[in-house]
CSV table of C-alpha atoms and ligand atoms in Angstrom, one decimal:
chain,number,residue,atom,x,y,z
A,1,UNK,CA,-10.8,22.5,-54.2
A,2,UNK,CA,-10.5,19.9,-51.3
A,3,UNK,CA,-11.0,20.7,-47.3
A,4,UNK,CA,-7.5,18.5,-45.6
A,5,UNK,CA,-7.6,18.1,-41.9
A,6,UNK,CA,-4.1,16.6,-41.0
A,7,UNK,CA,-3.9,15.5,-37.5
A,8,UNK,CA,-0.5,15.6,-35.7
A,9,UNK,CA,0.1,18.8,-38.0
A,10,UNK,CA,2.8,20.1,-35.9
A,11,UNK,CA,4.3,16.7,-36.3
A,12,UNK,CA,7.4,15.2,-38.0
A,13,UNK,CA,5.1,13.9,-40.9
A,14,UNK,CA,2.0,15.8,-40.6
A,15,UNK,CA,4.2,19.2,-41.1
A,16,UNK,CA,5.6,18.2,-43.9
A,17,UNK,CA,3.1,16.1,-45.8
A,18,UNK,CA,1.0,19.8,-45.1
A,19,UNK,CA,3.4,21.6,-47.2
A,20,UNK,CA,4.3,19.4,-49.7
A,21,UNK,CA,0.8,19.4,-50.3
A,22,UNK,CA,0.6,23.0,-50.7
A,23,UNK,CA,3.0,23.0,-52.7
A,24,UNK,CA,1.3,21.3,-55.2
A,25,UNK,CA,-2.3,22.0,-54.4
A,26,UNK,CA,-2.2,25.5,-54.0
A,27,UNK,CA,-6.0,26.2,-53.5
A,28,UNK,CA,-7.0,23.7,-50.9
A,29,UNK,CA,-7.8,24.9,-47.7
A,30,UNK,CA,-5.5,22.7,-45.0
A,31,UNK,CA,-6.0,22.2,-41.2
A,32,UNK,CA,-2.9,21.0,-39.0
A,33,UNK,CA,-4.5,20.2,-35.7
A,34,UNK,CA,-1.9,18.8,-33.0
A,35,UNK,CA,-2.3,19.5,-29.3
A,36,UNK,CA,2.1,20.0,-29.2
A,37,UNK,CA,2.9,17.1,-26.9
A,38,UNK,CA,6.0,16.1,-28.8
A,39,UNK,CA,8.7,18.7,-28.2
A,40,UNK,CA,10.2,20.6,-31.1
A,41,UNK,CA,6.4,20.8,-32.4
A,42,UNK,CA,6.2,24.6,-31.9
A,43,UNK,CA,9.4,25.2,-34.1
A,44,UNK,CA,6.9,23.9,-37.6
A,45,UNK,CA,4.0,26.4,-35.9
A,46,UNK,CA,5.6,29.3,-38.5
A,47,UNK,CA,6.3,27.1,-41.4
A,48,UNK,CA,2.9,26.2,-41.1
A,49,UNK,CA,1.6,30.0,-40.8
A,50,UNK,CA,4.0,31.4,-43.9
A,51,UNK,CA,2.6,28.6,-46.2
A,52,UNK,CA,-1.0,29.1,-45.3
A,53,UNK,CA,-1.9,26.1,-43.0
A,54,UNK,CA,-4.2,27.0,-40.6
A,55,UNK,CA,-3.0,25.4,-37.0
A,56,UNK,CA,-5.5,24.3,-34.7
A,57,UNK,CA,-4.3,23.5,-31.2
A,58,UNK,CA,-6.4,20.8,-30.5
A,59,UNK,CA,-6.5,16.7,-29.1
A,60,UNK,CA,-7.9,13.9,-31.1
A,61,UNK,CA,-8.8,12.3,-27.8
A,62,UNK,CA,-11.5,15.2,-27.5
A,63,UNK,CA,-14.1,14.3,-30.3
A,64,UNK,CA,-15.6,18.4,-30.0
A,65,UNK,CA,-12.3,19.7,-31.4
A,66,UNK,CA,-12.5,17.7,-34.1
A,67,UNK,CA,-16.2,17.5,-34.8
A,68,UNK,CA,-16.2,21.4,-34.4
A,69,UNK,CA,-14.3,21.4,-37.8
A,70,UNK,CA,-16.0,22.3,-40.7
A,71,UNK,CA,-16.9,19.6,-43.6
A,72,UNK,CA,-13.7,17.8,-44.4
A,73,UNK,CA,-12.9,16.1,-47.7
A,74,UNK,CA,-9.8,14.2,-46.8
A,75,UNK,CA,-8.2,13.7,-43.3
A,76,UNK,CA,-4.7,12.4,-43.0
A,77,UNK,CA,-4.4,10.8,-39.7
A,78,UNK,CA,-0.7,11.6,-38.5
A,79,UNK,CA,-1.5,12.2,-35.1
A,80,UNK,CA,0.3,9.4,-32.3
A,81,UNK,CA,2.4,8.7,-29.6
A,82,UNK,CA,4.7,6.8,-31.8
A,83,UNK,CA,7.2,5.0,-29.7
A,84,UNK,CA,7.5,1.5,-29.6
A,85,UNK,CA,8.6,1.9,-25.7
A,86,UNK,CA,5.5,3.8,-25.0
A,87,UNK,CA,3.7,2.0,-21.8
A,88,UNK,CA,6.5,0.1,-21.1
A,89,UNK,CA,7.5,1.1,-17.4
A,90,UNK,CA,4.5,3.6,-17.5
A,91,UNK,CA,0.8,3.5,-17.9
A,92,UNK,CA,-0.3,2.7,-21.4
A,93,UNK,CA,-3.8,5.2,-21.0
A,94,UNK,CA,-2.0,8.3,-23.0
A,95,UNK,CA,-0.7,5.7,-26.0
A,96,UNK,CA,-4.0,4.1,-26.0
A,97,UNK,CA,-6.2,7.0,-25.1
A,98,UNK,CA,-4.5,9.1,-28.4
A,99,UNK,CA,-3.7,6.5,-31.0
A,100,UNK,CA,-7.0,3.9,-30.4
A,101,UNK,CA,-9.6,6.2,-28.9
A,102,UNK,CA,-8.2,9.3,-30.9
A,103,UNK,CA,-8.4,7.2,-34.4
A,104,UNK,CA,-12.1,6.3,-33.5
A,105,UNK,CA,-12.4,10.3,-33.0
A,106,UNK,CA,-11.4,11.0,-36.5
A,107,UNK,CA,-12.8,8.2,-38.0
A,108,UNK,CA,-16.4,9.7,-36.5
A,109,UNK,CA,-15.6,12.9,-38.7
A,110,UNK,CA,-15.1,10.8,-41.4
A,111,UNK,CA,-18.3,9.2,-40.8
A,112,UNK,CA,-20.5,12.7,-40.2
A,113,UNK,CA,-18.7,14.2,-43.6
A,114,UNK,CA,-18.0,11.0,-45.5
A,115,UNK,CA,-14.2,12.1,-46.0
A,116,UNK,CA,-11.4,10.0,-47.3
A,117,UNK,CA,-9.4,9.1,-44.8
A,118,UNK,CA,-5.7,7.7,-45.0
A,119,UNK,CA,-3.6,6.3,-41.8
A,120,UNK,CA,0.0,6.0,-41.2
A,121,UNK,CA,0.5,3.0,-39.5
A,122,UNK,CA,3.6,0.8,-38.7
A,123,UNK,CA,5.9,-1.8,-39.3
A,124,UNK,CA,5.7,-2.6,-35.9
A,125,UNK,CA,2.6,-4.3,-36.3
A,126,UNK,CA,4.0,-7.3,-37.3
A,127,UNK,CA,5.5,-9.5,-34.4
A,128,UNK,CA,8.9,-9.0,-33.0
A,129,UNK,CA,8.8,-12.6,-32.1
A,130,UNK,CA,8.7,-13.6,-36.2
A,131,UNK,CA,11.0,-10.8,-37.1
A,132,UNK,CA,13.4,-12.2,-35.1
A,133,UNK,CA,13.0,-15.4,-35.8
A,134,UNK,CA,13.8,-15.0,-39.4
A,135,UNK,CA,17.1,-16.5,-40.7
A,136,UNK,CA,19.9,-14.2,-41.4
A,137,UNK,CA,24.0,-14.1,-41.9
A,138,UNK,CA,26.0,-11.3,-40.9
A,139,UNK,CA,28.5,-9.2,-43.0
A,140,UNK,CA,31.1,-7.4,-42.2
A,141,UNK,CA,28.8,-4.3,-41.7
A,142,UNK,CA,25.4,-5.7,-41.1
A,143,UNK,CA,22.8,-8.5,-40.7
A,144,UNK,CA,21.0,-9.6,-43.8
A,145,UNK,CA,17.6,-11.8,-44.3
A,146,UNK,CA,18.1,-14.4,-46.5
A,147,UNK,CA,15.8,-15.1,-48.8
A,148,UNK,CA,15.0,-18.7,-48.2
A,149,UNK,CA,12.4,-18.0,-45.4
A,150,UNK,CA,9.7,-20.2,-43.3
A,151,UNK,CA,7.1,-17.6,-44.0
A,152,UNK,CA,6.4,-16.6,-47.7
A,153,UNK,CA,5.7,-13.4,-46.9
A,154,UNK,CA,9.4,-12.7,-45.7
A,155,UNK,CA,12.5,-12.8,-48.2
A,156,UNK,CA,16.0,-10.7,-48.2
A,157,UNK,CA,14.1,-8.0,-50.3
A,158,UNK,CA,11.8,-7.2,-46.8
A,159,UNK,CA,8.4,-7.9,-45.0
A,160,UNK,CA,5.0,-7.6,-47.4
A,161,UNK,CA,1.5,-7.3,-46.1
A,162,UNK,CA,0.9,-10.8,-45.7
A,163,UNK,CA,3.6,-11.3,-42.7
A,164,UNK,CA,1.9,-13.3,-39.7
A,165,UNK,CA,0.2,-11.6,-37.6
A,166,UNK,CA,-0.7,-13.5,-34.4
A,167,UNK,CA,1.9,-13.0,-31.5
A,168,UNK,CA,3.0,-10.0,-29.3
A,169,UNK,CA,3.8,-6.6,-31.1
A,170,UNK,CA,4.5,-4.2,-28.3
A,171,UNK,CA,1.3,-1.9,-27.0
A,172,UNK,CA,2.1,0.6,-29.7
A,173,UNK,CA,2.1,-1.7,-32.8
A,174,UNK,CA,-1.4,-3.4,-31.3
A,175,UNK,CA,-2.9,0.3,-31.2
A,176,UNK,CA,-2.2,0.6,-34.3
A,177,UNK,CA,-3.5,-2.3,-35.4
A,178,UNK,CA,-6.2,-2.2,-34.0
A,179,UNK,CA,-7.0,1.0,-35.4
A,180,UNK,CA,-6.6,-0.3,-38.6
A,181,UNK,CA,-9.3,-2.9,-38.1
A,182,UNK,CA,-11.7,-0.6,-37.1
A,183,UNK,CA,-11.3,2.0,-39.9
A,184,UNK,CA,-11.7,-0.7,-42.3
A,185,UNK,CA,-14.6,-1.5,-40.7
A,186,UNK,CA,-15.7,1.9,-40.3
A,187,UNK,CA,-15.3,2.6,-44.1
A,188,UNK,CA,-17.4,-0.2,-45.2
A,189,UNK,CA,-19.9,0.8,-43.4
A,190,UNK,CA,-20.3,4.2,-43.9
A,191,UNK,CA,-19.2,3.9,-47.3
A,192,UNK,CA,-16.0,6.7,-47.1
A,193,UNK,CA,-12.9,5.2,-48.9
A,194,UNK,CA,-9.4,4.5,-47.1
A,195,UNK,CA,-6.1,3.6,-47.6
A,196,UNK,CA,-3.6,2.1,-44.8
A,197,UNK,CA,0.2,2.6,-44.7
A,198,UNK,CA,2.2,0.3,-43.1
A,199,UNK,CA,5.7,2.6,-43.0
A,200,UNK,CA,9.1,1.8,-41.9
A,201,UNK,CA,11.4,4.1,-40.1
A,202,UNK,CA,10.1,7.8,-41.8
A,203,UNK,CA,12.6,10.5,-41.7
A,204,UNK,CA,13.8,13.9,-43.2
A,205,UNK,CA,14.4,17.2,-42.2
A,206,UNK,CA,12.3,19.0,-39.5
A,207,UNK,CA,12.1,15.4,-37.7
A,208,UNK,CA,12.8,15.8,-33.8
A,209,UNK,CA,14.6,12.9,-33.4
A,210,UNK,CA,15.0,11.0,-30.2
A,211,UNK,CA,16.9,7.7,-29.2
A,212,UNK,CA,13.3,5.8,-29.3
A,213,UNK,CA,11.8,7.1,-32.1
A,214,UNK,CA,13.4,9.6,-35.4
A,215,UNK,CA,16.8,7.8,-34.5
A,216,UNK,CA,18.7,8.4,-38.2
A,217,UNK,CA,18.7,12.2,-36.8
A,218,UNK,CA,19.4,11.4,-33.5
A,219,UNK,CA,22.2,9.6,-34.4
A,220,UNK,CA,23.1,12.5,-36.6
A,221,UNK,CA,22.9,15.3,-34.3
A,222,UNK,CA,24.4,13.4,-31.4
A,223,UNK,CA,27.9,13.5,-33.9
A,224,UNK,CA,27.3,16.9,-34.6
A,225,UNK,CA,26.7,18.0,-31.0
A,226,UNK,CA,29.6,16.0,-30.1
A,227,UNK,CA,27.5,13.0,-27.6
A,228,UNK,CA,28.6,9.8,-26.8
A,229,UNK,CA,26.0,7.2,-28.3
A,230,UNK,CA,25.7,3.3,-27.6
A,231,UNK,CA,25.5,-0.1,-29.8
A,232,UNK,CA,22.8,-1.6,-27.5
A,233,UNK,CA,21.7,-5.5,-28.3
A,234,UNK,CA,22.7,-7.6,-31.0
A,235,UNK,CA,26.4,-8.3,-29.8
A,236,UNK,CA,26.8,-4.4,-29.7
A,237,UNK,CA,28.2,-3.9,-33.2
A,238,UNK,CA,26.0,-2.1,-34.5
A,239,UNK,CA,25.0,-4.3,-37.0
A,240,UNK,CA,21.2,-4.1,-36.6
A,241,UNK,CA,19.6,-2.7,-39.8
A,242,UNK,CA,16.4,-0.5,-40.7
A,243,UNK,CA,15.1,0.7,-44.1
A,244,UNK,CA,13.9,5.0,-44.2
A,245,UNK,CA,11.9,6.7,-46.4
A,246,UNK,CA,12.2,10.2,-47.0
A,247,UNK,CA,9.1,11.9,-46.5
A,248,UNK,CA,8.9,13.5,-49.8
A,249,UNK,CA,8.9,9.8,-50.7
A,250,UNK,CA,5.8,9.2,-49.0
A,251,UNK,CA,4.4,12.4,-50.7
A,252,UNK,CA,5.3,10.8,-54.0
A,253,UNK,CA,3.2,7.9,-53.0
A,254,UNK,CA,0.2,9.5,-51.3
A,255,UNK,CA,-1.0,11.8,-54.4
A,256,UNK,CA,-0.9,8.7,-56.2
A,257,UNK,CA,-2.9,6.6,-53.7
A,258,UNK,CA,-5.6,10.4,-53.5
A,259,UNK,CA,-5.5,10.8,-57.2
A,260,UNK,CA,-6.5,6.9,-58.2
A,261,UNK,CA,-8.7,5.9,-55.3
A,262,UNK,CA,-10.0,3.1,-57.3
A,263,UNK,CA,-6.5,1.1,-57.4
A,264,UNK,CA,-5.8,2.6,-53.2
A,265,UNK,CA,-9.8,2.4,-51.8
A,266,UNK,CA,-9.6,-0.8,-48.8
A,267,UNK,CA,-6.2,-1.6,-49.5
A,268,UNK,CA,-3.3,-1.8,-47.1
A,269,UNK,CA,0.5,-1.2,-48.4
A,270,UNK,CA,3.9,-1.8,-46.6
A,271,UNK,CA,5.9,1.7,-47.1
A,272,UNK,CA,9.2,1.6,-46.3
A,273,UNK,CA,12.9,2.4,-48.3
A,274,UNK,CA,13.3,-1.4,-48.6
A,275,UNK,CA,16.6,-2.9,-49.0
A,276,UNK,CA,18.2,-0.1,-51.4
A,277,UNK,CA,17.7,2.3,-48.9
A,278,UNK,CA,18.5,0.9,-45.8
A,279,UNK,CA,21.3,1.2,-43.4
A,280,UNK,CA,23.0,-0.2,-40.0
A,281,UNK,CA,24.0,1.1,-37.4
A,282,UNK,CA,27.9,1.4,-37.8
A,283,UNK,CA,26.9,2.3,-41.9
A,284,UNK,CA,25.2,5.2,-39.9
A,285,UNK,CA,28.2,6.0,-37.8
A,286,UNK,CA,30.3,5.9,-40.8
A,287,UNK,CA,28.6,8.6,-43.1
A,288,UNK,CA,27.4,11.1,-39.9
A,289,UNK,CA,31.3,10.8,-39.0
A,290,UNK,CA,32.4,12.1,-42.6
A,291,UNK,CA,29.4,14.4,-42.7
A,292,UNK,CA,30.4,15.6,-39.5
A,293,UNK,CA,34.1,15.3,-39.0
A,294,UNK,CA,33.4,14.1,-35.4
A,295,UNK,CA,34.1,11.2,-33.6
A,296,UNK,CA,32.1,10.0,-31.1
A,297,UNK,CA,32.6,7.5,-28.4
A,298,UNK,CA,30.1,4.3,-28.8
A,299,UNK,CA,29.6,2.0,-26.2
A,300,UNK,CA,29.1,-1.6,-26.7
A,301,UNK,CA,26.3,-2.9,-24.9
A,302,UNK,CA,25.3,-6.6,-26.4
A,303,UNK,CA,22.3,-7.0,-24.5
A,304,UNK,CA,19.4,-6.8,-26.3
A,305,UNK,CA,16.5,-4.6,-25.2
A,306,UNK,CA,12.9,-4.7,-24.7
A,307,UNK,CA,11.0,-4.6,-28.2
A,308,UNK,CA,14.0,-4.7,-30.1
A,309,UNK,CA,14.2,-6.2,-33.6
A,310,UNK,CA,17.7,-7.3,-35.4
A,311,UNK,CA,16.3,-5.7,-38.8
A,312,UNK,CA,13.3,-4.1,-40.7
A,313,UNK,CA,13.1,-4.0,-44.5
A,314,UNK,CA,9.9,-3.1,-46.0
A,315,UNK,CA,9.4,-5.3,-48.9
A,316,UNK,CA,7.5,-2.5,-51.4
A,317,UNK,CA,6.4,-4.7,-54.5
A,318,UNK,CA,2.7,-3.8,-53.8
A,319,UNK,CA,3.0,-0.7,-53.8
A,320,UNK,CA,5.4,-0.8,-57.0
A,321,UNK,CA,3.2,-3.0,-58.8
A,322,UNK,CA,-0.1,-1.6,-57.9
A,323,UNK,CA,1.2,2.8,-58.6
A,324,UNK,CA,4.8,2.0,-60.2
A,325,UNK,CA,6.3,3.6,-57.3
A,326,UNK,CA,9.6,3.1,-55.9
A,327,UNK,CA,11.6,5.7,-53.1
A,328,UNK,CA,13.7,7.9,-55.3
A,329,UNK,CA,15.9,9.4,-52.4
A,330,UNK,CA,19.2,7.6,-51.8
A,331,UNK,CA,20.6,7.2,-48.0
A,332,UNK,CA,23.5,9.4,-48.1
A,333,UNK,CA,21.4,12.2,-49.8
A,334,UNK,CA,18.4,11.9,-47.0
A,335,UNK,CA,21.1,12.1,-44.6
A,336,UNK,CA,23.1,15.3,-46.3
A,337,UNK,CA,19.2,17.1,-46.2
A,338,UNK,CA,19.2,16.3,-42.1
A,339,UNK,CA,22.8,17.3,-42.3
A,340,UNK,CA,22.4,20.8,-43.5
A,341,UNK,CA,18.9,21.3,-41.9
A,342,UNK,CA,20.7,20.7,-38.2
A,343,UNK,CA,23.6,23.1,-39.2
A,344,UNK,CA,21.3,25.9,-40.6
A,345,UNK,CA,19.3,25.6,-37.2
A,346,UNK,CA,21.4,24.4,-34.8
A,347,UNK,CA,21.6,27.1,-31.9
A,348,UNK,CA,17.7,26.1,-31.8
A,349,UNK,CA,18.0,22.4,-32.4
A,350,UNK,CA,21.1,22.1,-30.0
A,351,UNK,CA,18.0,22.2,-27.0
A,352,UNK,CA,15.3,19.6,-28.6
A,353,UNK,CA,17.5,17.4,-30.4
B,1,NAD,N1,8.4,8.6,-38.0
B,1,NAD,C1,8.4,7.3,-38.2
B,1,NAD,O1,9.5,6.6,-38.4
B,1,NAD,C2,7.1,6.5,-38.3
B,1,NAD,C3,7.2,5.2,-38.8
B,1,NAD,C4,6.0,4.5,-38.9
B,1,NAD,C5,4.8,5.1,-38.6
B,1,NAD,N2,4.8,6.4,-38.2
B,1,NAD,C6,3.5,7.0,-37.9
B,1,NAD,O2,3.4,8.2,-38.6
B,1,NAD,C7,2.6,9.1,-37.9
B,1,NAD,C8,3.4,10.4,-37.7
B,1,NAD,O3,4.6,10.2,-36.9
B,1,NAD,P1,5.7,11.3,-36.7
B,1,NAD,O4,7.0,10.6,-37.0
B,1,NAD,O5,5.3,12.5,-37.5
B,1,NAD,O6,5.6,11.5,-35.2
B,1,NAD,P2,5.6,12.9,-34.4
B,1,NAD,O7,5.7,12.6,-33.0
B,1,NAD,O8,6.6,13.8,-35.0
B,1,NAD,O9,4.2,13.5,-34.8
B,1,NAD,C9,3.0,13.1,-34.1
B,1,NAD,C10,2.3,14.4,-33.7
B,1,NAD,O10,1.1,14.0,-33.0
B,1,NAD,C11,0.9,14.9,-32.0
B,1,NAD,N3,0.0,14.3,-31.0
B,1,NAD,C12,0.3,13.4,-30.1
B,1,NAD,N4,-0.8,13.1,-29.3
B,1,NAD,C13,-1.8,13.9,-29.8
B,1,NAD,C14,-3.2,14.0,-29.5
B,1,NAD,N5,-3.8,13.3,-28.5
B,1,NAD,N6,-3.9,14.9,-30.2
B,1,NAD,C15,-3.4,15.7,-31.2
B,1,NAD,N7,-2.1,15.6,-31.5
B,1,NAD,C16,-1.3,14.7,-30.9
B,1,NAD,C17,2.3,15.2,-31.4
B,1,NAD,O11,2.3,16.5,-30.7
B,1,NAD,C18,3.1,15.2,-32.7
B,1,NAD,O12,3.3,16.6,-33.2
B,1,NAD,C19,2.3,8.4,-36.5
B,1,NAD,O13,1.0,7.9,-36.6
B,1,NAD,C20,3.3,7.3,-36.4
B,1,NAD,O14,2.8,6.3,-35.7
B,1,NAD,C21,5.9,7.1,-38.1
């Protein structure tokens, strides 16, 4: 029987990695500490409560509430400000304060009760400048990488760990790097074991999407809530492209990476749905507009924005090689989940999403 503190609990990903793991650990005890900044939080305070996580309303920028905890075995660092526009046209101290100082935080509990300790990072670690600069054509419905690339480490399949990493990332992707660094540091030091994920666009039910960060269900509820949306950068087509993993995906992948420390301990994985499960924009429109029945109006705006990229795929191999893993969930099915998730809540939803 393990002792799990997962931090941003009340979170897209914390919530539901917390109850997918009670699901199949039924005797661990589980913490979900989040201090509720992101709105829509409160709704996964009950689903929390009825499968017997106990919620701790707390910041990881305040080391007490974490080292007030009792001993932990494993801590799943979920917590973050996780949008990539964060400090742009606003100070950066709350991005920095939460995901730089707030990682240290939790990797000093680590370090007092020698806990394993796994972080969710990003894809947005690697530099927009080199994303962009990769070759690509363009379909009829989307841009596609080709596979004959300067960098190695970049082919039509996706990005793998060994992408470049010296140019300008946005503030958010350099937090999280950064916090990487130091909890590999950190854990060869103090001899606790680790495991960094790299993940591409995350989604799934019980995400509260916005327009800057959970977009698949933004996109999604803005056609079932009847909103006009825009194509913004690009040539406003739509054709930019991002891979998703479902998060039961993730799950899939995380037991593996807890249960066989010796093949995850130090290592560092891209996690992403890769190119099988990836989508544009007006691929997006298509399905939430057959899902949906609705049409929505979509401006074209073919000026590209600040910290944009054209396309993300997460090249897995890795992770496939190293655990055989592979996502299992198809788009249209993640999508359908959201679908029926919204409807079934949607008089609550209709305010956050
Ligand atoms: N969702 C994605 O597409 C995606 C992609 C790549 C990486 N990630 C990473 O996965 C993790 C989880 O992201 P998510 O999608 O669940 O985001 P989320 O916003 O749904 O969850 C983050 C939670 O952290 C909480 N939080 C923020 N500041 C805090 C603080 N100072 N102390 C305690 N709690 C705090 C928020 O209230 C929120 O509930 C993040 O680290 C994020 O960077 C997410």
């Amino acid at each position: 029987m393990k002792t799990l503190l997962i931090t941003g609990g009340a979170g897209f990903l914390g919530s539901n990695l917390a109850i997918e793991w009670r699901k199949k650990y039924p005797h661990d005890r589980i913490f979900a500490l989040d201090n509720l900044k992101r709105r829509g939080g409160e709704l996964n305070l009950p689903r929390l409560k009825s499968n017997s996580i106990e919620f701790i309303h707390g910041d990881i920028r305040i080391k007490e509430d974490l080292l007030s905890l009792p001993k932990i075995d494993l801590i799943l660092e979920c917590s973050a400000e996780p949008s990539v526009l964060a400090g742009v046209n606003e100070s950066p101290e709350y991005l920095i304060q939460t995901n730089l100082v707030g990682t240290i935080n939790c990797l000093e509990l680590a370090r007092r009760d020698n806990s394993d300790f796994v972080f969710f990072s990003t894809s947005r670690i690697y530099p927009i400048e080199y994303i962009n600069a990769l070759k690509f054509e363009e379909s009829s419905t989307r841009f596609e990488w080709l596979d004959d690339q300067i960098y190695a480490s970049a082919s039509s399949k996706g990005i793998s760990e060994y992408f470049p990493l010296d140019k300008i990332r946005s503030l958010y992707g350099t937090t999280k790097l950064a916090s990487e660094l130091i909890i590999q540091e950190y854990a060869d030091l103090y001899k606790f074991r680790s495991v960094i994920n790299r993940c591409g666009v995350l989604t799934g039910p019980w995400q509260m999407g916005k327009v800057d960060q959970g977009i698949f269900v933004y996109w999604l509820a803005s056609h079932i809530f009847k909103r006009p949306l825009k194509y913004f950068g690009y040539g406003g087509k739509g054709k930019q492209v991002r891979d998703f993993l479902h998060f039961k995906d993730l799950f899939d992948l995380l037991v593996l990476q807890t249960e066989n420390w010796e093949k995850s301990n130090a290592q560092v994985f891209n996690v992403g749905g890769g190119r099988e499960v990836s989508l544009s924009l007006c691929e997006l429109t298509e399905i939430c507009q057959k899902l949906t029945g609705n049409q929505v109006s979509i401006e074209s705006i073919p000026e590209d924005r600040a910290m944009d990229i054209r396309i993300y795929l997460t090249d897995t191999s890795k992770a496939k090689k190293i655990f055989d893993w592979s996502p299992q969930y198809k788009p249209k099915e993640t999508i359908a989940e959201i679908y029926k998730w919204i409807i079934e809540n949607q008089s609550t939803l209709v305010h956050i999403l």
